[in-house]
XYZ file of C-alpha atoms in Angstrom:
773
model
C 194.781 -116.278 80.561
C 191.050 -116.490 79.986
C 188.060 -118.182 81.510
C 185.606 -120.001 79.261
C 182.309 -121.823 79.669
C 179.203 -122.564 77.613
C 175.754 -121.112 78.242
C 173.005 -122.802 76.174
C 169.467 -121.433 76.145
C 167.038 -123.454 74.008
C 163.227 -123.027 73.865
C 161.545 -126.382 74.669
C 159.153 -126.347 71.713
C 161.323 -125.067 68.903
C 164.656 -125.476 67.203
C 163.943 -123.150 64.307
C 166.935 -121.334 62.805
C 165.784 -117.767 62.025
C 168.827 -116.110 60.538
C 169.544 -112.538 61.622
C 166.664 -112.020 64.083
C 168.193 -112.923 67.460
C 169.596 -110.413 69.948
C 171.669 -110.413 73.108
C 172.044 -107.770 75.821
C 174.441 -107.864 78.687
C 176.197 -106.226 81.600
C 179.935 -106.216 82.360
C 180.979 -105.734 85.990
C 183.963 -106.361 88.259
C 183.923 -108.723 91.226
C 182.500 -105.921 93.431
C 179.514 -105.535 91.132
C 180.741 -102.179 89.773
C 179.978 -101.580 86.061
C 182.982 -101.659 83.738
C 182.736 -99.205 80.835
C 184.777 -99.526 77.618
C 185.147 -103.312 77.790
C 185.489 -104.896 74.343
C 182.844 -107.486 73.477
C 183.536 -109.583 70.354
C 181.234 -112.149 68.738
C 182.737 -115.192 67.045
C 185.697 -113.108 65.877
C 183.581 -110.783 63.708
C 181.280 -108.167 65.217
C 182.586 -106.176 68.157
C 181.296 -103.402 70.388
C 182.044 -101.758 73.717
C 180.193 -101.543 77.006
C 178.760 -98.106 77.761
C 179.229 -95.966 80.862
C 176.859 -98.286 82.763
C 178.697 -101.428 81.649
C 175.857 -102.400 79.296
C 175.943 -103.605 75.678
C 173.479 -104.804 73.039
C 173.763 -106.782 69.806
C 170.886 -107.083 67.358
C 170.219 -109.027 64.150
C 172.380 -111.993 65.118
C 172.233 -115.360 63.430
C 170.666 -118.267 65.304
C 172.945 -120.987 66.547
C 176.127 -121.128 68.601
C 177.829 -117.758 69.158
C 181.122 -117.259 70.987
C 181.409 -114.062 73.031
C 184.747 -112.717 74.263
C 184.932 -109.846 76.785
C 188.248 -108.141 77.487
C 189.516 -105.066 79.292
C 193.014 -103.979 80.252
C 193.689 -104.986 83.866
C 191.237 -107.930 83.795
C 191.276 -111.514 82.599
C 189.536 -112.205 79.318
C 186.200 -113.988 79.756
C 184.655 -116.175 77.019
C 181.089 -117.472 76.908
C 179.395 -119.621 74.246
C 175.671 -118.900 73.815
C 173.150 -120.744 71.668
C 170.681 -118.285 70.110
C 167.372 -119.364 68.612
C 164.502 -117.705 66.812
C 163.846 -114.047 67.429
C 164.641 -114.238 71.142
C 166.629 -111.710 73.171
C 168.936 -113.142 75.809
C 170.386 -111.301 78.791
C 173.906 -112.285 79.864
C 176.191 -110.945 82.590
C 179.989 -110.943 82.554
C 181.962 -110.660 85.784
C 185.644 -109.920 85.032
C 188.332 -111.084 87.403
C 191.339 -108.837 88.086
C 194.366 -109.679 85.981
C 197.165 -108.087 83.992
C 197.079 -108.410 80.241
C 197.286 -106.320 77.113
C 193.726 -106.829 75.907
C 191.725 -104.310 73.964
C 190.600 -101.029 75.421
C 189.123 -97.745 74.195
C 191.609 -94.955 73.676
C 191.364 -91.406 72.363
C 194.538 -91.375 70.315
C 192.619 -90.312 67.231
C 190.017 -88.005 68.862
C 187.502 -90.851 68.628
C 187.026 -93.954 70.721
C 188.736 -96.924 69.097
C 190.294 -100.234 69.910
C 193.891 -100.301 71.124
C 194.739 -102.917 68.500
C 193.893 -100.323 65.804
C 196.361 -97.676 67.048
C 199.721 -97.583 65.226
C 201.716 -96.158 68.118
C 202.835 -96.942 71.638
C 200.115 -96.481 74.258
C 200.061 -97.015 78.019
C 196.687 -97.292 79.780
C 196.176 -97.100 83.517
C 192.655 -98.132 84.497
C 190.869 -97.336 87.778
C 192.326 -100.442 89.421
C 195.875 -99.509 88.489
C 195.400 -95.968 89.818
C 193.913 -97.276 93.092
C 196.878 -99.620 93.590
C 199.348 -96.789 93.149
C 197.243 -94.388 95.251
C 197.920 -96.683 98.205
C 201.626 -96.059 97.646
C 201.575 -92.293 96.850
C 198.487 -90.165 96.073
C 200.379 -87.771 93.759
C 199.499 -88.391 90.100
C 203.086 -87.431 89.178
C 204.342 -90.360 91.268
C 201.648 -92.701 89.935
C 202.675 -92.011 86.352
C 206.441 -91.928 87.058
C 206.246 -95.351 88.717
C 204.316 -97.030 85.919
C 204.697 -95.416 82.460
C 207.731 -96.480 80.358
C 209.496 -93.478 78.795
C 208.235 -90.992 81.409
C 210.665 -89.620 83.980
C 210.193 -90.517 87.655
C 208.637 -88.110 90.122
C 210.758 -85.934 92.396
C 208.815 -85.753 95.690
C 207.883 -82.184 94.784
C 204.753 -80.313 93.732
C 206.338 -79.823 90.313
C 206.944 -82.389 87.590
C 210.335 -81.016 86.491
C 212.263 -83.679 84.603
C 209.160 -85.735 83.783
C 209.524 -85.470 80.038
C 208.100 -88.210 77.820
C 210.761 -89.713 75.547
C 212.898 -86.626 76.040
C 210.260 -84.055 75.018
C 207.538 -82.068 76.679
C 204.193 -83.788 77.001
C 200.751 -82.270 76.493
C 198.627 -82.885 79.581
C 194.846 -82.956 79.207
C 191.892 -83.471 81.541
C 189.003 -84.804 79.443
C 190.620 -83.033 76.498
C 191.163 -79.715 78.315
C 194.839 -78.625 77.994
C 196.625 -78.200 81.332
C 200.103 -77.575 79.922
C 201.427 -74.045 79.554
C 203.726 -74.350 76.491
C 204.141 -70.547 76.223
C 205.897 -70.739 79.610
C 206.409 -74.227 81.009
C 206.066 -74.125 84.792
C 206.285 -77.904 85.243
C 203.051 -78.131 87.225
C 200.746 -79.491 84.541
C 200.776 -83.203 85.467
C 199.750 -82.746 89.091
C 196.491 -80.891 88.365
C 193.824 -83.214 89.821
C 193.413 -85.825 92.534
C 193.401 -89.509 91.546
C 190.040 -90.003 93.306
C 188.258 -88.560 90.230
C 190.236 -90.528 87.608
C 188.538 -93.301 85.660
C 191.601 -94.070 83.569
C 194.751 -92.434 82.227
C 195.746 -92.669 78.557
C 199.347 -91.975 77.608
C 199.920 -91.643 73.846
C 203.633 -91.600 73.107
C 205.450 -89.706 70.388
C 204.595 -86.475 68.575
C 201.008 -86.238 67.408
C 199.548 -83.774 64.955
C 195.980 -84.598 65.946
C 196.108 -82.533 69.180
C 198.431 -79.685 68.297
C 200.486 -77.281 70.411
C 202.714 -78.792 73.054
C 202.408 -82.497 72.178
C 205.959 -83.058 70.862
C 206.573 -85.888 73.325
C 203.040 -87.227 73.425
C 199.825 -86.863 75.399
C 198.711 -87.662 78.923
C 194.910 -87.541 79.006
C 193.215 -87.905 82.400
C 189.713 -89.333 81.834
C 187.503 -88.411 84.755
C 184.828 -90.622 86.275
C 181.469 -91.014 84.591
C 178.095 -91.704 86.241
C 177.490 -95.418 86.614
C 174.751 -97.709 87.830
C 171.003 -97.322 87.949
C 170.539 -96.175 91.535
C 169.327 -92.670 92.341
C 172.197 -92.298 94.784
C 175.294 -94.290 95.523
C 178.906 -93.596 96.162
C 182.104 -94.213 98.068
C 183.430 -92.840 101.324
C 187.190 -93.143 101.889
C 189.418 -92.137 104.808
C 193.163 -92.617 105.137
C 196.248 -91.976 107.263
C 199.894 -91.618 106.229
C 203.175 -91.353 108.118
C 206.877 -92.203 108.163
C 207.407 -95.710 109.548
C 210.969 -95.260 110.845
C 210.740 -91.640 112.058
C 207.040 -90.819 112.637
C 207.406 -87.515 114.533
C 205.171 -84.817 112.920
C 204.743 -86.947 109.774
C 201.103 -87.840 110.285
C 198.922 -86.998 107.305
C 195.297 -87.730 106.574
C 192.944 -88.026 103.656
C 189.182 -87.869 103.189
C 187.310 -88.421 99.919
C 183.584 -88.557 99.322
C 181.942 -89.502 96.023
C 178.234 -89.470 95.168
C 176.896 -90.865 91.932
C 173.463 -91.677 90.577
C 170.958 -91.769 87.775
C 167.560 -90.042 87.709
C 165.662 -90.903 84.513
C 167.640 -89.159 81.768
C 169.944 -87.354 84.213
C 173.036 -88.753 85.879
C 175.738 -87.257 88.046
C 179.063 -87.692 89.810
C 180.105 -85.408 92.690
C 183.397 -85.743 94.562
C 185.227 -83.805 97.245
C 188.725 -84.718 98.421
C 191.023 -83.281 101.091
C 194.556 -84.622 101.485
C 197.041 -83.304 104.036
C 200.641 -84.484 103.991
C 202.637 -84.183 107.178
C 206.323 -83.409 107.500
C 208.343 -85.522 105.084
C 211.495 -87.147 106.446
C 214.280 -89.079 104.750
C 215.522 -92.522 105.744
C 217.715 -90.981 108.472
C 214.928 -88.865 109.973
C 215.982 -85.487 108.575
C 213.205 -83.160 107.437
C 212.981 -82.705 103.674
C 212.179 -78.980 103.469
C 212.949 -78.782 99.755
C 211.737 -75.921 97.565
C 208.266 -76.678 96.200
C 208.084 -79.778 98.396
C 205.027 -81.784 99.388
C 205.694 -81.746 103.129
C 202.949 -79.995 105.134
C 200.957 -79.688 101.926
C 197.185 -79.283 101.816
C 195.319 -80.482 98.698
C 191.711 -79.749 97.881
C 189.870 -81.202 94.892
C 186.208 -80.584 94.053
C 184.649 -82.339 91.075
C 181.180 -82.489 89.572
C 179.958 -84.057 86.302
C 176.369 -83.902 85.084
C 175.019 -85.816 82.100
C 171.686 -85.639 80.306
C 170.536 -88.024 77.549
C 167.584 -86.523 75.658
C 167.421 -89.663 73.517
C 169.410 -92.780 72.665
C 171.497 -90.928 70.091
C 172.675 -87.853 71.997
C 174.147 -86.753 75.298
C 175.054 -83.464 76.973
C 177.786 -83.499 79.622
C 178.939 -80.633 81.849
C 181.819 -80.911 84.313
C 183.884 -78.783 86.655
C 187.055 -79.545 88.581
C 188.823 -77.338 91.112
C 192.310 -78.345 92.222
C 194.279 -76.511 94.900
C 197.565 -77.655 96.427
C 199.766 -75.361 98.549
C 202.541 -75.813 101.081
C 202.328 -73.992 104.385
C 205.425 -75.122 106.233
C 207.129 -73.938 109.389
C 210.458 -75.252 108.128
C 213.042 -73.439 105.980
C 215.641 -74.971 103.776
C 219.201 -75.217 105.063
C 221.312 -75.705 101.952
C 223.699 -78.652 101.892
C 226.625 -79.231 99.580
C 225.950 -80.884 96.243
C 227.522 -84.352 96.117
C 228.431 -84.207 99.811
C 225.569 -83.479 102.201
C 221.826 -83.030 101.600
C 219.792 -79.911 102.168
C 217.538 -80.348 105.188
C 214.753 -78.502 106.902
C 214.995 -76.598 110.150
C 212.343 -74.690 112.052
C 211.929 -71.210 110.669
C 209.621 -68.735 108.955
C 209.396 -68.561 105.165
C 208.794 -64.907 104.240
C 207.055 -65.699 100.956
C 203.524 -66.731 100.081
C 202.529 -70.419 100.154
C 204.083 -72.195 97.158
C 202.231 -74.637 94.941
C 199.094 -74.358 92.859
C 196.734 -71.802 94.425
C 194.044 -72.894 92.006
C 193.396 -74.730 88.779
C 189.858 -74.417 87.409
C 188.560 -76.660 84.601
C 185.055 -76.213 83.198
C 183.738 -78.221 80.253
C 180.441 -78.618 78.409
C 180.125 -81.109 75.561
C 177.506 -82.430 73.225
C 177.533 -85.822 71.473
C 175.229 -87.032 68.701
C 175.720 -90.285 66.800
C 172.842 -90.295 64.290
C 173.710 -87.664 61.730
C 173.316 -88.238 57.963
C 175.801 -90.687 56.387
C 175.995 -92.465 59.775
C 178.150 -89.617 61.025
C 178.666 -88.599 64.656
C 179.356 -85.212 66.217
C 181.277 -84.197 69.303
C 181.591 -80.533 70.223
C 182.930 -79.120 73.450
C 183.725 -75.744 74.938
C 186.097 -75.362 77.867
C 187.798 -72.939 80.215
C 191.006 -73.452 82.190
C 192.307 -70.995 84.768
C 195.679 -71.995 86.211
C 197.976 -70.205 88.647
C 201.209 -71.748 89.991
C 203.333 -70.107 92.701
C 207.085 -70.694 92.877
C 208.963 -70.592 96.158
C 210.337 -67.314 97.532
C 214.080 -66.800 96.974
C 216.227 -64.356 98.945
C 218.324 -63.568 95.883
C 217.202 -64.132 92.313
C 219.612 -65.203 89.578
C 217.692 -63.486 86.787
C 216.515 -60.343 88.616
C 217.739 -57.944 91.271
C 217.050 -58.722 94.922
C 214.624 -61.181 96.515
C 211.368 -62.231 94.905
C 208.704 -64.823 94.260
C 207.179 -65.521 90.862
C 203.900 -66.985 89.754
C 202.774 -68.194 86.330
C 199.242 -67.283 85.315
C 197.569 -69.049 82.407
C 193.997 -68.697 81.190
C 192.668 -70.792 78.299
C 189.369 -70.794 76.452
C 188.666 -73.142 73.609
C 186.234 -75.022 71.396
C 186.825 -78.480 69.946
C 184.690 -79.725 67.070
C 184.988 -83.358 65.963
C 182.976 -85.138 63.263
C 183.310 -88.768 62.231
C 181.971 -90.320 59.039
C 182.369 -94.005 58.160
C 182.735 -95.203 54.585
C 183.025 -98.481 52.716
C 185.376 -99.579 49.939
C 183.680 -102.808 48.934
C 185.829 -105.917 49.273
C 188.889 -103.810 50.176
C 187.482 -102.964 53.580
C 185.887 -100.220 55.621
C 187.129 -96.880 56.806
C 186.232 -93.688 58.582
C 187.164 -90.021 58.453
C 187.546 -87.954 61.607
C 187.736 -84.225 60.992
C 187.100 -80.959 62.752
C 188.413 -77.671 64.084
C 190.183 -76.542 67.247
C 190.008 -72.974 68.553
C 192.250 -72.000 71.427
C 192.927 -68.705 73.178
C 195.820 -68.996 75.628
C 196.912 -66.002 77.717
C 200.000 -66.650 79.859
C 202.426 -64.495 81.844
C 204.836 -64.694 84.753
C 205.013 -61.952 87.347
C 206.588 -61.377 90.744
C 204.327 -60.990 93.756
C 205.802 -57.532 94.344
C 204.378 -56.367 91.003
C 207.424 -56.666 88.731
C 206.848 -58.333 85.359
C 209.157 -61.222 84.626
C 207.491 -62.422 81.418
C 204.997 -60.131 79.674
C 201.443 -61.122 78.811
C 201.454 -63.481 75.796
C 198.032 -63.645 74.176
C 197.744 -66.498 71.661
C 194.871 -67.335 69.310
C 195.226 -70.618 67.483
C 192.854 -71.865 64.753
C 193.603 -75.403 63.665
C 191.537 -77.517 61.236
C 192.459 -81.203 61.010
C 191.452 -84.482 59.382
C 192.331 -88.082 60.228
C 191.606 -91.061 57.966
C 191.415 -94.672 59.134
C 191.174 -97.506 56.614
C 190.759 -101.146 57.643
C 192.297 -102.763 54.566
C 191.239 -106.385 54.083
C 190.151 -106.491 57.738
C 193.583 -106.706 59.369
C 195.728 -103.898 57.944
C 194.865 -100.676 59.775
C 196.103 -97.605 57.888
C 195.849 -94.207 59.549
C 196.885 -90.873 58.082
C 196.143 -87.310 59.081
C 196.882 -83.643 58.524
C 196.560 -80.586 60.705
C 197.113 -76.917 59.904
C 198.277 -74.648 62.732
C 197.521 -70.953 62.347
C 198.546 -69.200 65.578
C 199.267 -65.586 66.448
C 200.745 -64.381 69.700
C 200.263 -60.757 70.690
C 202.779 -59.141 73.035
C 202.511 -55.538 74.206
C 205.508 -53.244 74.768
C 207.513 -54.431 77.761
C 210.808 -54.034 79.612
C 212.928 -57.030 80.487
C 213.386 -57.344 84.228
C 216.203 -55.362 85.850
C 219.268 -57.274 87.017
C 220.672 -54.472 89.096
C 219.535 -51.466 91.166
C 217.692 -48.548 89.512
C 216.599 -50.585 86.522
C 220.115 -51.651 85.573
C 220.139 -54.230 82.740
C 216.509 -53.681 81.734
C 215.898 -53.534 77.974
C 212.757 -51.948 76.449
C 211.198 -54.173 73.783
C 208.551 -52.988 71.335
C 205.522 -55.262 71.256
C 203.798 -56.711 68.257
C 202.317 -59.875 66.853
C 204.237 -63.090 66.264
C 202.715 -65.380 63.594
C 203.100 -69.135 63.586
C 201.910 -71.274 60.673
C 202.700 -74.911 60.078
C 201.182 -77.992 58.481
C 201.844 -81.278 60.253
C 201.221 -84.813 59.080
C 200.968 -88.293 60.522
C 200.715 -91.772 59.029
C 200.789 -95.230 60.520
C 200.142 -98.855 59.657
C 199.225 -101.725 62.019
C 198.698 -105.397 61.213
C 196.469 -106.980 63.862
C 195.474 -110.400 62.526
C 197.655 -112.461 64.846
C 197.948 -112.038 68.597
C 201.380 -113.658 68.486
C 202.755 -110.760 66.390
C 200.897 -107.460 66.049
C 203.379 -104.970 64.484
C 203.063 -101.288 63.636
C 205.099 -98.485 62.029
C 204.321 -94.786 62.198
C 205.457 -91.286 61.329
C 204.006 -88.290 63.114
C 204.778 -84.625 63.523
C 204.282 -82.320 66.486
C 203.930 -78.544 66.735
C 204.963 -76.489 69.741
C 205.659 -72.914 70.769
C 207.530 -74.120 73.853
C 209.454 -71.690 76.016
C 208.440 -68.468 74.219
C 208.302 -66.872 77.640
C 211.923 -67.772 78.417
C 212.944 -66.390 75.014
C 211.189 -63.071 75.663
C 212.483 -62.629 79.191
C 216.102 -62.976 78.047
C 215.661 -60.661 75.048
C 218.731 -58.595 74.165
C 217.085 -56.783 71.238
C 214.454 -54.041 71.286
C 212.148 -55.568 68.634
C 210.281 -58.848 68.444
C 211.294 -59.341 64.832
C 214.916 -59.867 65.804
C 214.097 -62.468 68.487
C 214.246 -66.140 67.403
C 210.677 -67.239 68.084
C 210.158 -69.879 65.411
C 208.011 -72.910 66.418
C 209.334 -76.381 67.086
C 208.312 -78.985 64.477
C 209.066 -82.476 65.696
C 209.335 -85.538 63.480
C 208.681 -88.822 65.236
C 209.488 -92.216 63.634
C 208.467 -95.385 65.466
C 208.308 -99.145 64.915
C 207.034 -101.675 67.363
C 204.820 -104.661 68.065
C 202.735 -106.390 70.712
C 202.631 -110.123 71.202
C 200.528 -112.561 73.179
C 201.761 -116.134 73.532
C 199.867 -118.151 76.100
C 200.462 -116.570 79.504
C 202.907 -113.966 78.139
C 202.083 -110.484 76.886
C 205.012 -108.590 75.380
C 205.481 -105.206 73.679
C 208.501 -103.466 72.184
C 209.054 -100.168 70.389
C 211.985 -98.243 68.916
C 211.694 -94.504 68.150
C 213.634 -91.634 66.668
C 212.562 -88.018 67.237
C 214.133 -85.096 65.363
C 213.605 -81.354 65.123
C 215.510 -78.814 63.048
C 214.913 -76.170 65.685
C 214.609 -77.163 69.344
C 214.468 -75.275 72.600
C 217.040 -77.015 74.782
C 217.531 -75.224 78.115
C 221.194 -74.579 78.871
C 222.854 -72.876 81.838
C 224.038 -69.431 80.700
C 225.231 -67.053 83.414
C 223.463 -68.943 86.186
C 220.005 -69.356 84.689
C 218.463 -71.521 81.967
C 218.270 -70.091 78.441
C 216.640 -71.847 75.423
C 219.108 -72.830 72.715
C 217.464 -72.987 69.263
C 219.420 -75.910 67.847
C 218.741 -79.076 65.807
C 217.953 -82.059 68.052
C 217.870 -85.828 67.700
C 216.463 -88.154 70.329
C 216.199 -91.933 70.104
C 215.374 -94.828 72.363
C 213.420 -97.988 72.948
C 210.865 -99.460 75.365
C 209.866 -103.003 76.238
C 207.156 -104.384 78.543
C 206.221 -107.907 79.597
C 203.401 -109.393 81.670
C 203.126 -113.010 82.786
C 199.919 -114.480 84.235
C 201.576 -117.431 85.916
C 198.402 -118.725 87.562
C 195.145 -117.410 88.998
C 197.169 -116.513 92.109
C 200.504 -115.292 90.742
C 201.397 -112.610 88.169
C 204.693 -111.017 87.167
C 205.623 -108.161 84.877
C 207.969 -105.307 84.160
C 209.248 -102.718 81.721
C 212.478 -101.081 80.547
C 212.926 -97.744 78.811
C 216.039 -96.081 77.386
C 216.334 -92.663 75.791
C 219.253 -90.523 74.632
C 219.371 -87.151 72.942
C 221.837 -84.674 71.451
C 221.693 -81.136 70.129
C 223.868 -79.816 67.298
C 225.612 -76.519 68.013
C 226.313 -73.810 65.431
C 229.925 -75.042 65.070
C 228.718 -78.561 64.220
C 229.529 -80.108 67.613
C 226.903 -82.516 68.913
C 226.352 -82.226 72.648
C 224.234 -84.304 75.015
C 220.998 -82.813 76.318
C 220.875 -82.301 80.045
C 218.683 -83.903 82.707
C 215.780 -81.500 82.182
C 215.120 -83.307 78.918
C 216.738 -86.715 79.028
C 216.026 -89.107 81.890
C 218.361 -91.995 82.781
C 217.268 -95.563 81.904
C 214.251 -96.700 83.877
C 213.052 -100.206 84.729
C 209.951 -101.301 86.617
C 208.746 -104.684 87.807
C 205.901 -106.082 89.881
C 205.057 -109.374 91.538
C 201.389 -109.920 92.312
C 199.844 -112.528 94.612
C 196.120 -113.191 95.037
C 195.746 -116.088 97.526
C 191.973 -115.527 97.696
C 189.661 -113.391 95.593
C 189.309 -110.816 98.412
C 193.045 -110.142 98.838
C 195.501 -108.586 96.381
C 199.199 -108.122 97.176
C 201.700 -106.425 94.872
C 205.359 -105.676 95.296
C 206.735 -103.022 92.916
C 210.328 -102.250 91.953
C 211.296 -98.930 90.389
C 214.855 -98.574 89.125
C 216.534 -95.549 87.595
C 219.991 -96.079 86.107
C 223.058 -93.918 86.031
C 223.780 -91.086 83.582
C 227.145 -89.301 83.397
C 227.416 -87.152 80.265
C 228.998 -83.856 81.396
C 232.267 -82.566 82.823
C 232.536 -79.921 85.482
C 233.094 -76.375 84.271
C 236.099 -74.147 84.913
C 234.838 -73.329 88.433
C 234.955 -76.989 89.376
C 231.171 -77.309 89.480
C 228.591 -78.893 87.240
C 226.390 -76.498 85.269
C 222.702 -76.353 86.105
C 221.001 -79.695 85.255
C 224.226 -81.356 84.075
C 225.006 -83.251 87.268
C 225.948 -86.924 87.388
C 223.071 -89.321 88.150
C 223.672 -92.511 90.099
C 221.318 -95.496 90.072
C 218.389 -95.738 92.495
C 216.493 -98.888 93.558
C 213.133 -98.498 95.307
C 210.589 -101.087 96.434
C 206.961 -100.228 97.073
C 204.145 -102.401 98.458
C 200.403 -102.202 97.800
C 197.824 -104.456 99.417
C 194.029 -104.423 99.113
C 191.482 -106.481 101.042
C 187.758 -106.640 100.354
C 185.778 -107.430 103.519
C 182.473 -107.389 101.595
C 180.921 -105.718 98.576
C 180.660 -102.554 100.693
C 183.810 -102.484 102.828
C 187.421 -102.615 101.649
C 190.846 -101.524 102.880
C 194.135 -100.615 101.265
C 197.665 -100.589 102.667
C 200.679 -99.146 100.913
C 204.326 -98.595 101.775
C 206.553 -96.321 99.687
C 210.297 -97.058 99.898
C 209.613 -100.295 101.719
C 213.277 -100.911 102.642
C 213.782 -97.335 103.910
C 216.507 -96.734 101.359
C 218.526 -93.506 101.700
C 218.699 -92.026 98.221
C 218.628 -88.843 96.119
C 215.851 -88.580 93.517
C 216.999 -88.196 89.904
C 216.112 -84.496 89.809
C 218.073 -83.761 92.981
C 221.121 -85.360 91.356
C 221.147 -83.827 87.876
C 220.156 -80.321 88.996
C 223.587 -79.945 90.667
C 222.310 -77.122 92.906
C 223.136 -77.122 96.617
C 219.672 -75.992 97.765
C 217.936 -78.693 95.668
C 220.211 -81.547 96.692
C 217.596 -83.275 98.836
C 217.092 -86.862 99.954
C 213.987 -88.803 98.910
C 211.369 -89.851 101.431
C 212.031 -92.633 103.888
C 209.637 -95.563 104.330
C 206.147 -94.055 104.345
C 202.979 -96.005 105.037
C 199.426 -95.271 103.880
C 196.312 -96.914 105.281
C 192.927 -96.380 103.539
C 189.441 -97.578 104.395
C 186.545 -97.377 101.877
C 182.789 -97.874 102.098
C 180.680 -98.353 98.962
C 176.945 -97.718 99.108
């Protein structure tokens, strides 16, 4: 659906047609007057550009006469204006986009450079600020926001971890403004929930292996793009307060939220500052029982501090510095009373947990970047340096399965890196135009896992990775978009002498291992083709490779040999094949994609002796995804998605076995029904469905192995409502599990562990009030 009207501006004393001397400038905003960056502005089907961080755009050297302008942005209705330009005049035009749901163009960072979505030969899911705000009303955890909306990504598990949230059956590389959050050397499953949604401008999910970003991106990329300064005021911002609680059983479930944002522009300087505190009360299931699950979010305190400063010395360059601190820990006065898997859930009872508070004690992200777009040969430069310090604390256990006695482990990861990106356009005459994106990534990643009592579970792994890359884009005859790239990984991991952790008293079972240096070299490729001439059928095909050193820590901690050379530490090279298309026919937007992902050497985690051990076996994963959106009228909208994935590993004897729930999620479907009776009110009902998956038999002891449990289908309904009282005041209401359904999350089912067999949350309401100034 789009809105169109004609705006004619004609000087009274002249109708001269001066070709190529007219200009037009404009501003793109939402209905609240907030600037909309990254909107696509097209002129008469030829020239196109994007609105900047302040929502502004400018076209020069336009021909006189009638020009048709189209403005589009994901999450908003397309707006079309026809403008008559004359002489050498400059016309100012404003575009106010109405909320909507469509698959229009948007800027993405799939190729390390801003580009139009229609030029990307792969599956991409974009959540803009409006989408994030809608889901925040339902559940403020970014793991839940993504799990409820992104096809191919596993659903959230009501925990502080994102265990089971693989993307198309493989691990995903999580970034914040390009800073890696994932810990591929030792995956602690806490990399998705590493910032609060209050600082998110949009989320870009690039699916399938990608060689352009390197280590850990075998399943794809989740890139959180943080808010940028906007507007021309010296100071502005938003104040938000909120309350949460269980509707059916409210006792002790009250939670609260406060978020304050300041933003402004002072000459060449601009800034965004945000502070958020979110406390979650006791979480209860549909029957009123306390969910005191390990690593749960009940009685959890979250702190997020964010600052971004920008300086523009001239129109061609910009310097940006940002810092984000995320802290989320659980201090609960409940302990877990284990239930019986498949029979009764684990519940919480009053008690004292002897361990330290579980969660993420801190996650620091610091970034400084420089951009310049006026180098010789029309080239542009982006260079950034970053630091990430990340500590995650697991829950205390009275008896460990992999070590002797009680204990509590924490993963510590510290990353430093530099990313250099250059882009140079080129022309090929009548064949079309192209560009080359190239650069170098430097990354130092130091990761370990220790117990709080001083024992070393996984030794210090110190990796240095140097990776040059190049990506070519060629717009052949205007509508065939060819992309191809190459990346060379040259990584070395240093490990000092260590002893594997004892599994009995007096050091019993500990093995001394001589340290050394583990080299990893690999060259990965990608190629894709998209044909984007017709909206009715916009197909693409692609091949891409991913590189990962996943689970090296697990391999080292289960070492049975005394030398590194005899330990299988080869990298995982993933080959991803995909074909798909997008289509727009009247009020319908539709996408579909089919993919196959293979690797000659995987790292599938299998239950061996009570704990998970990586199996280095060939793997094949395949699946498909479809999405549809219908703009039925200005008041009604409808949409949904369906994703299916299956994967098998090939054992040494040739048998092909299914991968367990840690990797392969059951089928997932989502749907929404939106109603906007007046411009100030938005209502949306969401449906999230996870299907059944039964691939494994019980073992000789009559029990399922770890992560091989049967999964039964789950149906959940969530409600989000937003009302705008004025341009300054607005309110949001959300209800998670609207029908108070009693269910077990997918992870609780497939894990097949008594202590982790926990119900999901009962009906939980959130009420938020915001003031913009």
